[in-house]
Short mmCIF file of C-alpha atoms in Angstrom, two decimals:
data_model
loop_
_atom_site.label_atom_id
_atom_site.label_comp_id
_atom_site.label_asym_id
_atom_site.label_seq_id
_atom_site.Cartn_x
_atom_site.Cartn_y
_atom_site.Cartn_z
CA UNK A 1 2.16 8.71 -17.18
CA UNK A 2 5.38 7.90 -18.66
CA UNK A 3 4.67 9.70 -22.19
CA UNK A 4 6.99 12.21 -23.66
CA UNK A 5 4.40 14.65 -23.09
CA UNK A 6 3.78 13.43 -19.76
CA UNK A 7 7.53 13.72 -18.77
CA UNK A 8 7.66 17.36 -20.28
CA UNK A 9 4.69 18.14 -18.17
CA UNK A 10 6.54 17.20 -15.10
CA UNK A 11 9.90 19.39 -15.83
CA UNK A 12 7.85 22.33 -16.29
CA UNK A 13 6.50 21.81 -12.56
CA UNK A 14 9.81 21.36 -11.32
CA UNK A 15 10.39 24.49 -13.23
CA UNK A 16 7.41 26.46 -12.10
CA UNK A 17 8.31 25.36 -8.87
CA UNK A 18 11.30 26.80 -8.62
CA UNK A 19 10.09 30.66 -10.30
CA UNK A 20 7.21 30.11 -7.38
CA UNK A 21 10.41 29.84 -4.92
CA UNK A 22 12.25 33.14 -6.33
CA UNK A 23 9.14 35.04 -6.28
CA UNK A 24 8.32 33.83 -2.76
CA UNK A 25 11.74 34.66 -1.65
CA UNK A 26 11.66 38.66 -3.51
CA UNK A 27 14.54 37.22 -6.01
CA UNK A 28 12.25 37.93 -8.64
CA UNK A 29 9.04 40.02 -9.78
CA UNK A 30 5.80 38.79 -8.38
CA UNK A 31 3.38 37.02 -11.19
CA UNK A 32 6.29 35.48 -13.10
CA UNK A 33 5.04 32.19 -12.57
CA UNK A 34 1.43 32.43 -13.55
CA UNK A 35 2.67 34.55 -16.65
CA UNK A 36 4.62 31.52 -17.41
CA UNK A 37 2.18 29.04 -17.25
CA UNK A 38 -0.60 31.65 -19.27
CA UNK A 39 1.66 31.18 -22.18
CA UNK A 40 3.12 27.86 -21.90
CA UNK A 41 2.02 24.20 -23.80
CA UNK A 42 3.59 21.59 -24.14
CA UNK A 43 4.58 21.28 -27.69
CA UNK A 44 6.52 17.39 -27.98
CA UNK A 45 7.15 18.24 -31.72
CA UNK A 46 8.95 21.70 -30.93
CA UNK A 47 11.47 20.27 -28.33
CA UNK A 48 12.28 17.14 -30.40
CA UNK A 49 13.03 19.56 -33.51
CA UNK A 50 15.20 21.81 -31.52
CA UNK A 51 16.86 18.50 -29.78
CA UNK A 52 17.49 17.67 -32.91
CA UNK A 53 20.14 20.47 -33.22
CA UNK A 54 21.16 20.92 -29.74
CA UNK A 55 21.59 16.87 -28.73
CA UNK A 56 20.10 17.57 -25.41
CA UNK A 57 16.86 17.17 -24.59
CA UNK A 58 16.58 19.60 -21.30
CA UNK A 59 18.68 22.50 -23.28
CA UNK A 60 15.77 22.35 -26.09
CA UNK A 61 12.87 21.69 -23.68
CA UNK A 62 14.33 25.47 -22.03
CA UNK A 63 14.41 26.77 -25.31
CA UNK A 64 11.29 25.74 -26.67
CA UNK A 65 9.49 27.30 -23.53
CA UNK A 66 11.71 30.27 -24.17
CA UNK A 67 10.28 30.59 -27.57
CA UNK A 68 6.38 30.81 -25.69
CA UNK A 69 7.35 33.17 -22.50
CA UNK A 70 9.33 35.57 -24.38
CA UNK A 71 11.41 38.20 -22.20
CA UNK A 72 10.36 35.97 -19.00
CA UNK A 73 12.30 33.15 -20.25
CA UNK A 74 15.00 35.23 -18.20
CA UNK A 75 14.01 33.59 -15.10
CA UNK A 76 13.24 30.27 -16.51
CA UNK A 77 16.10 27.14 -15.36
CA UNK A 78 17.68 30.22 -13.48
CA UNK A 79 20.51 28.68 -11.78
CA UNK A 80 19.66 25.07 -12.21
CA UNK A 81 21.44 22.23 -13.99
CA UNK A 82 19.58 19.85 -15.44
CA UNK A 83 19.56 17.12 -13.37
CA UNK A 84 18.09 19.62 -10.66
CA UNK A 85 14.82 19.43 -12.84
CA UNK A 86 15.46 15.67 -14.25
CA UNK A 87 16.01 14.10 -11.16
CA UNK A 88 13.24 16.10 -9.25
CA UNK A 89 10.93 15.34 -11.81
CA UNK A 90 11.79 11.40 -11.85
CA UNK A 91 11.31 11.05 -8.30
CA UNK A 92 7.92 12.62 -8.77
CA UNK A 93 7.15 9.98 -11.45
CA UNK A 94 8.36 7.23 -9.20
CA UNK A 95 6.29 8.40 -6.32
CA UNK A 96 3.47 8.74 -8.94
CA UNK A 97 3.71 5.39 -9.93
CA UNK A 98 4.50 3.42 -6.77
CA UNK A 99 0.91 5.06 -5.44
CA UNK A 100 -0.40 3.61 -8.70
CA UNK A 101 0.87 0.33 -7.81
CA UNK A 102 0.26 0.23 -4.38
CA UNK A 103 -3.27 0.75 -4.40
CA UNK A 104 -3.99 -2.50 -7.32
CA UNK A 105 -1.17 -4.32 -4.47
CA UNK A 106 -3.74 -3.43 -1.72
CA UNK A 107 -6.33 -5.26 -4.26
CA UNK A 108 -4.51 -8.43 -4.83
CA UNK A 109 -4.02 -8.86 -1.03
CA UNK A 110 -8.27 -8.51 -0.53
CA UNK A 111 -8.51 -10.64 -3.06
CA UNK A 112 -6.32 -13.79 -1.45
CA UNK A 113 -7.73 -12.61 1.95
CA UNK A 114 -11.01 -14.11 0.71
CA UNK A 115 -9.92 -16.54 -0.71
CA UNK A 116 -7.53 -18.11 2.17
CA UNK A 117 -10.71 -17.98 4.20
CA UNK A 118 -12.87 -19.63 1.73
CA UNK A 119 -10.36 -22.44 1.59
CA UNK A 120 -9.42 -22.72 5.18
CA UNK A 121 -10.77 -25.97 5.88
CA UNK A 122 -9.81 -27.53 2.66
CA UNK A 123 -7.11 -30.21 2.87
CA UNK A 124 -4.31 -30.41 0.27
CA UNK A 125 -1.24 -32.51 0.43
CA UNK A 126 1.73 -30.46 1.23
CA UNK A 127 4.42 -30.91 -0.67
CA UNK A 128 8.45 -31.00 -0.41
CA UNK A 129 11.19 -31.45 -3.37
CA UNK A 130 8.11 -31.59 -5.22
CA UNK A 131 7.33 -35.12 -3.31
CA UNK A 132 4.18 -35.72 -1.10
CA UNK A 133 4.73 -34.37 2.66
CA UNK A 134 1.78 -34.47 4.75
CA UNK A 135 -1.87 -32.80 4.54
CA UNK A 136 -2.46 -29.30 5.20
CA UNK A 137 -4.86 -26.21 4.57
CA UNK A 138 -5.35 -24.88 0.95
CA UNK A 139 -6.38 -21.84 2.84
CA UNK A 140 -2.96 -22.13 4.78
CA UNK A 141 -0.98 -21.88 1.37
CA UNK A 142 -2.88 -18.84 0.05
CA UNK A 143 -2.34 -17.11 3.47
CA UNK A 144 1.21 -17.53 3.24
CA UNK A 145 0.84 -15.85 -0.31
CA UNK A 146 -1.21 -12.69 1.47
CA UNK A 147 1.30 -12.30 4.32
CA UNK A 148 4.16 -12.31 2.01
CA UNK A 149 2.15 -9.52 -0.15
CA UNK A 150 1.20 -7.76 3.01
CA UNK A 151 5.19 -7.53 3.62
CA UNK A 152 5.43 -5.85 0.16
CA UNK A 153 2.79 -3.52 0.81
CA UNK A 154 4.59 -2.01 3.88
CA UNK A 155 7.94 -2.28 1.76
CA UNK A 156 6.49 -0.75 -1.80
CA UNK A 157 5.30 1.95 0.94
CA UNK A 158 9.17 2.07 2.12
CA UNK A 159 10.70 2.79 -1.21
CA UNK A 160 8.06 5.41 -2.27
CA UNK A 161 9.34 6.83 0.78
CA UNK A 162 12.83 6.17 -0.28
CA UNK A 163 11.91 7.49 -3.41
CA UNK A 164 10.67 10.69 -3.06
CA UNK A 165 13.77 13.47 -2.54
CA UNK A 166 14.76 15.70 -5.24
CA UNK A 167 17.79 17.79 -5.47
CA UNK A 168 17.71 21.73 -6.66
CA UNK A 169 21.16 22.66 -5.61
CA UNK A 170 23.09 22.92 -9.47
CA UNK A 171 26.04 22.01 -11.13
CA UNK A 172 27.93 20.01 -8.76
CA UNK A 173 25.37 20.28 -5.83
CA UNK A 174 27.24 23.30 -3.85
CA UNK A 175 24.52 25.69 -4.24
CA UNK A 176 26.57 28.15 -5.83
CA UNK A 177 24.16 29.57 -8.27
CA UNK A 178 20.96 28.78 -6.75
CA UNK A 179 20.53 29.35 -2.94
CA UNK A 180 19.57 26.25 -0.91
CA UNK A 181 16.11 27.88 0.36
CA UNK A 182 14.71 28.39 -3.34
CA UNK A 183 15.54 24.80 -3.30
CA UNK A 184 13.36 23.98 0.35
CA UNK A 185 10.76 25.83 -0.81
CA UNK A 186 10.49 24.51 -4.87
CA UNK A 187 10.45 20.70 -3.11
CA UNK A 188 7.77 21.53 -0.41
CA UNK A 189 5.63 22.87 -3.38
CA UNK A 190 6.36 19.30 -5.25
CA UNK A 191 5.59 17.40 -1.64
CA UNK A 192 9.23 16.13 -2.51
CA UNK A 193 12.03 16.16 0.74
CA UNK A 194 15.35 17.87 0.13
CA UNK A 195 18.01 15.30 -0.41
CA UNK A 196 20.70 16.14 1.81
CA UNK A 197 24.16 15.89 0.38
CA UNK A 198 23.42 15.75 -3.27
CA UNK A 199 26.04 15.96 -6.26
CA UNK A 200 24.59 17.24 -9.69
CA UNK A 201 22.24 14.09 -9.51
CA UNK A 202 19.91 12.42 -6.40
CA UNK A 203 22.31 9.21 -5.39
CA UNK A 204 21.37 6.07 -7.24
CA UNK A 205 20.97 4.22 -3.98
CA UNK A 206 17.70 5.58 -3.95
CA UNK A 207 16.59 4.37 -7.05
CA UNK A 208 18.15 0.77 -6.65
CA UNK A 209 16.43 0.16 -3.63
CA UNK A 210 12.83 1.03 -5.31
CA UNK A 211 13.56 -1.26 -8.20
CA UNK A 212 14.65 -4.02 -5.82
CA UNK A 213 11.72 -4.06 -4.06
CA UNK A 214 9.82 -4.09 -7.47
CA UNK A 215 11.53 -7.05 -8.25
CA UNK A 216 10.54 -8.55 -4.68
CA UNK A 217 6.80 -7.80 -5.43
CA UNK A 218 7.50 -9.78 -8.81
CA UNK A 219 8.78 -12.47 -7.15
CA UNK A 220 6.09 -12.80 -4.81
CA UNK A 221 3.92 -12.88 -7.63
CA UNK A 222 5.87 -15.84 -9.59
CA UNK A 223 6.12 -17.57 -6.30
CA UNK A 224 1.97 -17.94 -6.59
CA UNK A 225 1.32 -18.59 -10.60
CA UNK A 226 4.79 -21.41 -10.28
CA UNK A 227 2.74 -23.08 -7.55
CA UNK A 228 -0.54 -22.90 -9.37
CA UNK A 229 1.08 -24.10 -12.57
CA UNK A 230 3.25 -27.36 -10.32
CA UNK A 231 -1.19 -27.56 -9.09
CA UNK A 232 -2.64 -27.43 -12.65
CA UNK A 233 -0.79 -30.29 -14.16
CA UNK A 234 -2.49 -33.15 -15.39
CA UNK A 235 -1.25 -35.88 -13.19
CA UNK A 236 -1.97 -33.32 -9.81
CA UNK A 237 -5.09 -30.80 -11.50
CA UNK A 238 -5.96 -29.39 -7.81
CA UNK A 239 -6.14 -26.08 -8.97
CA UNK A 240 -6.44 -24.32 -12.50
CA UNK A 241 -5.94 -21.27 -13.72
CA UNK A 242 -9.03 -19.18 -15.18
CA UNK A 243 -9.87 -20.62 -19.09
CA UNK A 244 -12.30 -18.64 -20.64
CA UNK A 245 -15.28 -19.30 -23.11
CA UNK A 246 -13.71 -19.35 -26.96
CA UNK A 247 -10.26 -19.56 -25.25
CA UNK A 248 -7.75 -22.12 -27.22
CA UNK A 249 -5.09 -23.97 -25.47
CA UNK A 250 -2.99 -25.34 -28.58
CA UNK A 251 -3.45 -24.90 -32.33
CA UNK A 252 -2.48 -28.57 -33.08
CA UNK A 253 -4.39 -30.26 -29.81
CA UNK A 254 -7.82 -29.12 -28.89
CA UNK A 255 -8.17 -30.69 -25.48
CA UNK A 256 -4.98 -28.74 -24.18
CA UNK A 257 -5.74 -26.24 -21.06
CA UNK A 258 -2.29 -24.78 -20.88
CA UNK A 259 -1.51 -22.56 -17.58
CA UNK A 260 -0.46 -19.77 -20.27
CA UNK A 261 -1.21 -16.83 -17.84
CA UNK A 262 0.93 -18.03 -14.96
CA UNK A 263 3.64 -19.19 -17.61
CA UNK A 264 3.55 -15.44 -18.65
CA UNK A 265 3.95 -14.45 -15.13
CA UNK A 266 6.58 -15.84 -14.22
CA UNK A 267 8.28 -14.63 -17.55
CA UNK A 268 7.57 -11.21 -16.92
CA UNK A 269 9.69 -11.71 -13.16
CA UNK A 270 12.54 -12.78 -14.79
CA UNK A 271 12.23 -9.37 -16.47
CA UNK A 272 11.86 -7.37 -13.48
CA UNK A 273 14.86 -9.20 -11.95
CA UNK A 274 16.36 -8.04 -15.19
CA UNK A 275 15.42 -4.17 -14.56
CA UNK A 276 17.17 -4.65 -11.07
CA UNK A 277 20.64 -5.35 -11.91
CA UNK A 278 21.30 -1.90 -13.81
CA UNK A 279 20.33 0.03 -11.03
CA UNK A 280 22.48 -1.38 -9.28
CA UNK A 281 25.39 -0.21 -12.14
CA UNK A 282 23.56 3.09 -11.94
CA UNK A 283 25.12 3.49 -8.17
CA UNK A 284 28.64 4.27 -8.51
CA UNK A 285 29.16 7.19 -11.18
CA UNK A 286 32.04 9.40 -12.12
CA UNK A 287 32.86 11.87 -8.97
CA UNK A 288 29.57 14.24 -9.05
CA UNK A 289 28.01 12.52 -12.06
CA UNK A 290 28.47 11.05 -15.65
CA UNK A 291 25.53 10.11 -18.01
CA UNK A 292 25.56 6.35 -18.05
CA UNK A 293 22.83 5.93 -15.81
CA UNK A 294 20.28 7.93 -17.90
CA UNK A 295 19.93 5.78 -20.71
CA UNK A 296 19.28 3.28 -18.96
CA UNK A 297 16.39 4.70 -16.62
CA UNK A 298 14.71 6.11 -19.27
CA UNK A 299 13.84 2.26 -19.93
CA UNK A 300 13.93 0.88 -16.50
CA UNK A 301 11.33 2.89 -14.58
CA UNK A 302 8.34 2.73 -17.56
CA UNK A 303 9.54 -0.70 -17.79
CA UNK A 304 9.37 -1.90 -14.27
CA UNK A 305 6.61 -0.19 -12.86
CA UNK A 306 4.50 -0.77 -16.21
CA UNK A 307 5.32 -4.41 -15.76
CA UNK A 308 5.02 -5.08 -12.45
CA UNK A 309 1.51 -2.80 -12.55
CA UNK A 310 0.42 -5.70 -15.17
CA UNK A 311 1.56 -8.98 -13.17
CA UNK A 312 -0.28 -7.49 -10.17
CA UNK A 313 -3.53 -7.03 -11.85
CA UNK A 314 -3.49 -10.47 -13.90
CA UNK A 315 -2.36 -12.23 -10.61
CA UNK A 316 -5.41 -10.91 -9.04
CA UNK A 317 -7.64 -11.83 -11.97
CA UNK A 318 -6.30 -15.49 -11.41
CA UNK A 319 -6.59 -15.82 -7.56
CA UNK A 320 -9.92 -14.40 -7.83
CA UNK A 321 -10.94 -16.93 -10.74
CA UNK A 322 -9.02 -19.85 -10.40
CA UNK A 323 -10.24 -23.16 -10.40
CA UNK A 324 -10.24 -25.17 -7.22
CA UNK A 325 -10.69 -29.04 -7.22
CA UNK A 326 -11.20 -29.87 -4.22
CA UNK A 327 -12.29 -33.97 -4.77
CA UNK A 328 -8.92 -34.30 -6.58
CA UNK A 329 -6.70 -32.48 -3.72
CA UNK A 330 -8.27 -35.17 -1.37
CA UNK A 331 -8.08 -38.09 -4.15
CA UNK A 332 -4.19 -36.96 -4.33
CA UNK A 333 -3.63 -37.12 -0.10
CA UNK A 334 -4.36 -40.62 -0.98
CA UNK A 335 -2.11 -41.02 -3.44
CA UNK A 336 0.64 -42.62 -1.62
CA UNK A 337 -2.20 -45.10 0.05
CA UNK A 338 -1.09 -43.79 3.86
CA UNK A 339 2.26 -42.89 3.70
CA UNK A 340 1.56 -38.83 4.35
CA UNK A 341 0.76 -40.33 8.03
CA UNK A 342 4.21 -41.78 8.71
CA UNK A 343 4.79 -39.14 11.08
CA UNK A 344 2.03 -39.73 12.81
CA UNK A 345 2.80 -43.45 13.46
CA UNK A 346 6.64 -42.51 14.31
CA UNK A 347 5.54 -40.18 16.96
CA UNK A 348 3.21 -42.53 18.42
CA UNK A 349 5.98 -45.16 18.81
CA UNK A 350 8.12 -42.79 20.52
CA UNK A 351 5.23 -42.55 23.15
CA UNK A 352 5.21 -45.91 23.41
CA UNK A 353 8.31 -46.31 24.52
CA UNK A 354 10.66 -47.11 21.42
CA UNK A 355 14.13 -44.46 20.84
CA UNK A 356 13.36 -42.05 17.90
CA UNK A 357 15.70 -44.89 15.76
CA UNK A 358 14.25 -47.47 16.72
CA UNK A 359 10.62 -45.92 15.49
CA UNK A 360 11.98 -44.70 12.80
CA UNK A 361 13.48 -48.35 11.62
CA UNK A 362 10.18 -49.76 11.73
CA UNK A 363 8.35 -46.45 9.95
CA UNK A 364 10.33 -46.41 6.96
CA UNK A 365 10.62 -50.19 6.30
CA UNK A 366 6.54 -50.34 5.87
CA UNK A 367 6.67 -47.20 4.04
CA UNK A 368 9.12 -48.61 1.68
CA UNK A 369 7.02 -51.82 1.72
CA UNK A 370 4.01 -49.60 0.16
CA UNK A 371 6.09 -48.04 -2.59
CA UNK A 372 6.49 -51.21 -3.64
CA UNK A 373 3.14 -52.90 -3.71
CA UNK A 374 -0.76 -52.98 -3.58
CA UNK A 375 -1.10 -52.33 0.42
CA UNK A 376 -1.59 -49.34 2.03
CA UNK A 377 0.72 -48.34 4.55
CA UNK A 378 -2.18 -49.28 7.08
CA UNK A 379 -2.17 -52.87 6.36
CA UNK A 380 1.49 -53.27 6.04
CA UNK A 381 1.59 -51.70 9.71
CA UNK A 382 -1.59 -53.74 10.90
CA UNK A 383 0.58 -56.73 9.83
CA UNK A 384 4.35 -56.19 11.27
CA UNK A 385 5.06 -57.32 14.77
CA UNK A 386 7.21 -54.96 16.18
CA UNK A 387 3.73 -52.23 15.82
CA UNK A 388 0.89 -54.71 16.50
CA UNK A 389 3.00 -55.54 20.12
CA UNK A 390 2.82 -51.73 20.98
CA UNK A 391 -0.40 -50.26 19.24
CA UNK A 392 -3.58 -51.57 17.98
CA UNK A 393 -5.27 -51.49 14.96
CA UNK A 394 -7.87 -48.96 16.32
CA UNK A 395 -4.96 -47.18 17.55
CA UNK A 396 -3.85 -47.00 14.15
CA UNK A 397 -6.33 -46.08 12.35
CA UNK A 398 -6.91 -43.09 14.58
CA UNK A 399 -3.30 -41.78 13.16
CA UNK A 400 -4.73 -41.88 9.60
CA UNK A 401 -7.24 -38.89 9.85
CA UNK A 402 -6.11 -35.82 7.53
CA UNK A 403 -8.75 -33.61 9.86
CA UNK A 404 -5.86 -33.65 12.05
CA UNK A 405 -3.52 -31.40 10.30
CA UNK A 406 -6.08 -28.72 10.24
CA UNK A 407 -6.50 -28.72 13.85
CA UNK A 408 -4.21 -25.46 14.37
CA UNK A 409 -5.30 -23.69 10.92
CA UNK A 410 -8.00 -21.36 13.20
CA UNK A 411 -5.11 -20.41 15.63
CA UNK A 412 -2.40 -19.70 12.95
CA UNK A 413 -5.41 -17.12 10.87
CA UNK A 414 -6.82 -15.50 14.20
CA UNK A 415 -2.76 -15.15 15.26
CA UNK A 416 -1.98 -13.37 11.76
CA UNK A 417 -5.22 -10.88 11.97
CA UNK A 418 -3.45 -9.77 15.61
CA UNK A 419 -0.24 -9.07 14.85
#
């Protein structure tokens, strides 16, 4: 869709829109606009010649189709600037391809669905600062990864809205050569809304905001492949990405199984945070418009929503194939040999009676015990006198069950499907 010939095809709708508009409105003769189109095609090679003299590429697009219509050409870009066909004819792009993107967005999200159900009851350590927290649901994680795409779906839906104005009101946006119902009429043919105070161009707010929420869906996406690649590494391997048959993952060491595809991923966000900044620039222009910002759109909006149309697919192909090791996520809860419970153990202090400090003295001085020795956490706490006078060993032991931090998981799902 973003092809030269593809953008040529969309200024001659704009176009015809507008001759449908005049003859709708008596301005001009009746069965202009399907003599028009009977003669037109769009010839990339003709306009780029004749751009090639003129140094604009609208002026020589209206010329070339002059060339085909012959005395019509008369009421062709009658009264418009171009920016009135430019800008229409962008937004129709951008709503094009935000529908394009939402509906392989609305695939990715079925595709964690399932899988945040199918791992719902699996425990993984949690982890903070990168350091071992306490067990919870693998299932939990990947639903936090849907809801946040589910937010992006509703805000990709947003900026299409956003999105989706075009302007048909000339030079400086008065109206002055082309009256403002030509204009109502051309944009209800395009299923565009009028934008209501317009100078030559649509404002760039417009345009920023869809690109930001691009970047948001990006980095969504590189919030899922950094977590799989932190999962995938040797010393943790709890989850991998998908490694196909014949695949290589070094040229110099055979045995390597690099996370290349979430790697690549998260590459491609920093490029869509890239695309964001200059629409920002594109905002404030010269008084009713300069140039600057066309340059750089005519790279940003192939760029972006190409991109981002890519990252959402291969995400989806790695969710849907990833590797999940489930004897290794509950090897590495054991890791620290007990210390994901010291929560557990604090709490139950507190209920027997000792302030939160107090507790918390006799917590962390076993825990640091275990970091520094053979014994689990367990038998450092089975041993010290200040917790065998308060709780017994069965007691204990009872605190040391990662079932426990799964015992909300059903609650948390069955409260997401409601809301």
């Amino acid at each position: 869709m973003w092809t030269e010939e593809a953008k040529y095809r969309r200024w001659l709708e704009v176009e015809l829109a507008v001759t449908k508009a005049y003859e709708e409105l008596g301005m001009i003769p009746k069965g202009v606009t399907e003599k028009i189109k009977s003669k037109v095609e769009i010839d990339v090679e003709l306009f780029k010649r004749i751009e090639e003299k003129t140094n604009h590429d609208v002026v020589a697009f209206v010329e070339g189709i002059g060339t085909m219509i012959g005395e019509d050409s008369r009421y062709f870009h009658y009264g418009l600037t171009s920016s009135d066909v430019v800008d229409t004819a962008n937004s129709l792009a951008l709503v094009e391809a935000g529908r394009i993107l939402l509906n392989v967005l609305r695939k990715l999200c079925e595709v964690l669905w399932e899988a945040a159900n199918r791992y719902k009851y699996t425990p993984i350590i949690g982890r903070t600062h990168g350091v071992h927290a306490e067990p919870t649901s693998f299932g939990l994680k990947i639903l936090g990864w849907y809801s946040e795409m589910k937010r992006n779906t509703e805000r990709l839906k947003e900026a299409i809205e956003e999105v989706a104005f075009g302007k048909i009101s000339g030079a400086v946006g008065n109206y002055a050569n082309i009256p403002p119902e030509v204009e109502e009429k051309a944009l209800s043919y395009l299923g565009l809304k009028r934008e209501p105070v317009s100078t030559q161009v649509v404002p760039r707010d417009r345009h920023a905001f869809y690109l930001s929420v691009l970047g948001i869906v990006a980095a969504g996406i590189e919030r899922m492949a950094l977590e799989i690649r932190h999962l995938q590494r040797t010393e943790v391997l709890e989850v991998e990405e998908p490694f196909k048959e014949g695949q290589r993952g070094s040229s110099a060491m055979p045995h390597k199984k690099n996370p290349i595809t979430c790697e690549r991923l998260t590459g491609l966000s920093r490029m869509m945070r890239a695309y964001v900044s200059p629409s920002f620039e594109n905002i404030a222009l010269w008084h009713e418009r300069d140039i600057s910002h066309s340059s750089v759109e005519r790279y940003i909006f192939p760029d972006a929503t190409q991109t981002l149309h890519y990252m959402i697919v291969t995400a989806t192909k790695v969710i849907k194939n990833m590797k999940v090791n489930e004897e290794r996520m509950k090897k590495n809860i054991d890791l620290t040999k007990g210390l994901v419970f010291s929560q557990r153990v604090l709490l139950k202090l507190i209920e027997k009676g000792l302030t939160r400090k107090e507790a918390y003295d006799i917590v962390q001085r076993n825990a640091l015990r275990t970091w520094n020795s053979e014994k689990s956490f367990l038998d450092h706490l089975v041993e010290d006198v200040d917790v065998k006078r308060l709780i017994t060993k069965e007691e204990l032991m009872e605190l040391f069950d990662a079932s426990y931090y799964l015992r909300h998981v059903d609650s948390i799902f069955k409260r997401f499907e409601e809301e």
